[in-house]
Tab-separated table of C-alpha atoms in Angstrom:
chain	number	residue	atom	x	y	z
A	1	MET	CA	-170.965	92.353	189.125
A	2	MET	CA	-169.597	93.277	185.707
A	3	GLN	CA	-165.952	94.190	185.237
A	4	ARG	CA	-164.808	97.550	183.976
A	5	PRO	CA	-163.591	97.779	180.374
A	6	PRO	CA	-159.824	97.569	179.857
A	7	ARG	CA	-157.739	100.637	180.630
A	8	ALA	CA	-156.770	100.916	176.929
A	9	LEU	CA	-160.424	101.491	176.005
A	10	LEU	CA	-160.792	104.138	178.711
A	11	THR	CA	-157.636	105.868	177.507
A	12	TRP	CA	-158.806	105.782	173.873
A	13	LEU	CA	-162.207	107.234	174.821
A	14	SER	CA	-160.534	109.957	176.882
A	15	LEU	CA	-158.318	110.917	173.953
A	16	CYS	CA	-161.238	110.909	171.488
A	17	PHE	CA	-163.603	112.983	173.600
A	18	GLY	CA	-161.131	115.094	175.562
A	19	VAL	CA	-162.875	114.127	178.797
A	20	SER	CA	-161.590	112.011	181.633
A	21	LEU	CA	-164.038	109.105	181.614
A	22	LEU	CA	-165.139	106.551	184.150
A	23	VAL	CA	-167.062	103.749	182.465
A	24	LEU	CA	-169.713	101.952	184.481
A	25	PRO	CA	-171.458	99.078	182.659
A	26	CYS	CA	-175.170	98.946	183.401
A	27	SER	CA	-176.126	95.871	181.365
A	28	VAL	CA	-174.705	93.332	178.956
A	29	THR	CA	-175.881	95.206	175.853
A	30	ALA	CA	-175.345	98.823	176.891
A	31	PHE	CA	-172.829	100.961	178.727
A	32	SER	CA	-173.341	104.301	180.454
A	33	PHE	CA	-170.517	106.779	180.356
A	34	TRP	CA	-169.879	109.034	183.308
A	35	ALA	CA	-167.635	112.075	183.513
A	36	ARG	CA	-165.548	112.526	186.634
A	37	PRO	CA	-166.864	115.347	188.794
A	38	PRO	CA	-165.013	118.672	188.960
A	39	LEU	CA	-162.325	118.875	191.637
A	40	SER	CA	-164.567	121.043	193.811
A	41	HIS	CA	-167.035	118.135	194.021
A	42	ALA	CA	-164.408	115.430	194.533
A	43	GLY	CA	-166.228	113.902	197.484
A	44	GLN	CA	-169.558	113.584	195.704
A	45	ARG	CA	-170.882	110.872	193.408
A	46	PRO	CA	-170.228	111.540	189.669
A	47	ARG	CA	-173.059	113.100	187.716
A	48	SER	CA	-174.281	111.257	184.640
A	49	VAL	CA	-173.145	112.577	181.277
A	50	SER	CA	-174.732	110.773	178.356
A	51	LEU	CA	-172.015	110.957	175.694
A	52	PHE	CA	-173.366	107.951	173.798
A	53	SER	CA	-174.351	104.399	174.492
A	54	PHE	CA	-173.293	101.214	172.830
A	55	GLY	CA	-176.201	99.168	171.525
A	56	GLY	CA	-176.329	95.739	169.988
A	57	ASP	CA	-176.468	96.846	166.335
A	58	GLY	CA	-173.145	98.444	165.533
A	59	GLY	CA	-172.301	100.523	168.556
A	60	SER	CA	-170.131	97.923	170.265
A	61	PRO	CA	-166.391	98.603	170.562
A	62	ASP	CA	-165.794	95.832	168.010
A	63	ALA	CA	-168.173	97.539	165.560
A	64	VAL	CA	-166.329	100.834	166.089
A	65	GLU	CA	-163.045	99.088	165.188
A	66	MET	CA	-164.633	97.479	162.123
A	67	GLY	CA	-165.820	100.948	161.130
A	68	ARG	CA	-162.194	102.058	160.944
A	69	VAL	CA	-161.400	99.148	158.617
A	70	GLU	CA	-164.491	99.946	156.539
A	71	GLU	CA	-163.252	103.531	156.122
A	72	LEU	CA	-159.990	102.185	154.679
A	73	VAL	CA	-161.849	99.766	152.398
A	74	ASN	CA	-164.037	102.587	151.068
A	75	SER	CA	-161.218	105.151	150.780
A	76	SER	CA	-160.559	104.164	147.147
A	77	ASN	CA	-162.298	102.129	144.441
A	78	ILE	CA	-159.482	99.576	144.519
A	79	VAL	CA	-157.818	98.809	147.860
A	80	LEU	CA	-155.153	96.185	148.407
A	81	PHE	CA	-154.160	95.109	151.918
A	82	MET	CA	-150.689	93.706	151.435
A	83	LYS	CA	-147.390	93.005	153.126
A	84	GLY	CA	-145.123	95.867	152.137
A	85	THR	CA	-145.741	98.413	149.399
A	86	PRO	CA	-146.308	98.016	145.654
A	87	SER	CA	-142.740	99.134	144.972
A	88	ASN	CA	-141.326	96.948	147.759
A	89	PRO	CA	-143.563	93.918	148.489
A	90	GLN	CA	-142.565	91.934	151.573
A	91	CYS	CA	-143.941	88.564	150.416
A	92	GLY	CA	-144.325	86.665	147.167
A	93	PHE	CA	-148.131	86.619	147.304
A	94	SER	CA	-148.273	90.399	147.617
A	95	ARG	CA	-145.757	90.747	144.773
A	96	LYS	CA	-147.914	88.514	142.530
A	97	ILE	CA	-151.156	90.369	143.192
A	98	VAL	CA	-149.455	93.718	142.501
A	99	GLN	CA	-148.180	92.246	139.229
A	100	ILE	CA	-151.719	91.132	138.315
A	101	LEU	CA	-153.030	94.666	138.975
A	102	GLN	CA	-150.243	96.095	136.805
A	103	ASP	CA	-151.024	93.569	134.043
A	104	CYS	CA	-154.627	94.818	134.168
A	105	ASN	CA	-153.339	98.390	133.682
A	106	VAL	CA	-154.532	99.514	137.110
A	107	GLN	CA	-152.775	102.814	137.686
A	108	ASP	CA	-154.574	104.138	140.735
A	109	PHE	CA	-155.142	101.871	143.721
A	110	LYS	CA	-154.648	102.264	147.435
A	111	ALA	CA	-152.174	99.887	149.038
A	112	VAL	CA	-152.318	99.395	152.808
A	113	ASP	CA	-149.138	97.953	154.320
A	114	VAL	CA	-150.332	95.569	157.045
A	115	MET	CA	-146.756	95.009	158.232
A	116	ALA	CA	-146.618	98.618	159.405
A	117	ASP	CA	-149.751	98.219	161.541
A	118	PRO	CA	-150.443	94.851	163.237
A	119	TRP	CA	-153.890	96.116	164.321
A	120	ILE	CA	-154.938	96.534	160.683
A	121	ARG	CA	-153.508	93.121	159.781
A	122	GLU	CA	-155.750	91.372	162.342
A	123	LYS	CA	-158.877	93.503	161.900
A	124	VAL	CA	-158.986	93.278	158.104
A	125	LYS	CA	-158.912	89.473	158.395
A	126	LYS	CA	-161.864	89.652	160.760
A	127	TYR	CA	-163.671	92.220	158.605
A	128	SER	CA	-163.456	90.104	155.445
A	129	ASN	CA	-163.647	86.755	157.219
A	130	TRP	CA	-160.600	85.726	155.183
A	131	PRO	CA	-157.522	84.378	157.007
A	132	THR	CA	-154.683	85.502	154.750
A	133	ILE	CA	-153.027	88.583	153.309
A	134	PRO	CA	-153.066	89.985	150.588
A	135	GLN	CA	-156.711	90.957	150.291
A	136	LEU	CA	-158.200	92.889	147.390
A	137	PHE	CA	-161.316	95.064	147.707
A	138	VAL	CA	-163.013	96.522	144.622
A	139	GLN	CA	-165.622	99.255	145.097
A	140	GLY	CA	-165.918	98.408	148.786
A	141	GLU	CA	-166.516	94.690	148.203
A	142	PHE	CA	-164.069	91.972	149.193
A	143	LEU	CA	-162.876	90.250	146.032
A	144	GLY	CA	-160.474	87.746	147.556
A	145	GLY	CA	-156.856	86.865	148.088
A	146	LEU	CA	-154.260	85.935	145.511
A	147	ASP	CA	-155.865	82.624	144.545
A	148	ILE	CA	-159.258	84.125	143.648
A	149	THR	CA	-157.691	87.183	142.025
A	150	ARG	CA	-155.410	84.968	139.916
A	151	GLU	CA	-158.351	82.760	138.825
A	152	MET	CA	-160.379	85.827	137.823
A	153	PHE	CA	-157.393	87.240	135.936
A	154	GLU	CA	-156.869	83.979	134.066
A	155	ASP	CA	-160.542	83.556	133.106
A	156	GLY	CA	-160.805	87.200	131.995
A	157	SER	CA	-163.384	88.367	134.536
A	158	LEU	CA	-161.032	90.566	136.587
A	159	GLN	CA	-160.034	93.175	134.014
A	160	PRO	CA	-163.582	94.422	133.177
A	161	MET	CA	-164.358	94.704	136.888
A	162	LEU	CA	-161.211	96.759	137.490
A	163	GLU	CA	-161.901	98.956	134.448
A	164	VAL	CA	-165.368	99.799	135.813
A	165	ALA	CA	-163.863	100.557	139.246
A	166	GLN	CA	-161.217	102.857	137.742
A	167	ALA	CA	-163.808	104.685	135.623
A	168	SER	CA	-166.048	105.504	138.633
């Protein structure tokens, strides 16, 4: 017998859909969602309500979470996940990558403070398959951390890439 999903998932689904949900897994790759019956039918078995089903190609709860990270990555042409803010970096690596962006005359980039949201800090590492922060994304593509960004800055390949991203 399969276990029910964690209460946090049930609570999140209830908040998102405005329905009190009871989740009954029917197989390893798919879940059926059931709405609780009205109070007048409290003694009867719940009726099936097909809100959606999770499949193996992007509908899993993990894929939904990665979708939230992807929205952040695509919210601007240049996105930096860093510790702190550009005006107040909370680590030396974040400070250095902000300085590199400023040296490349990048005026408009989105900075995401991972210290303010531990969920983002862990999920962005999983999304990019890169273990450290800061992480720089240009036009939705993961560029790298400080070491790769610094190398590209020093060999002259970073600035043209950032200029194209700012122009689009």
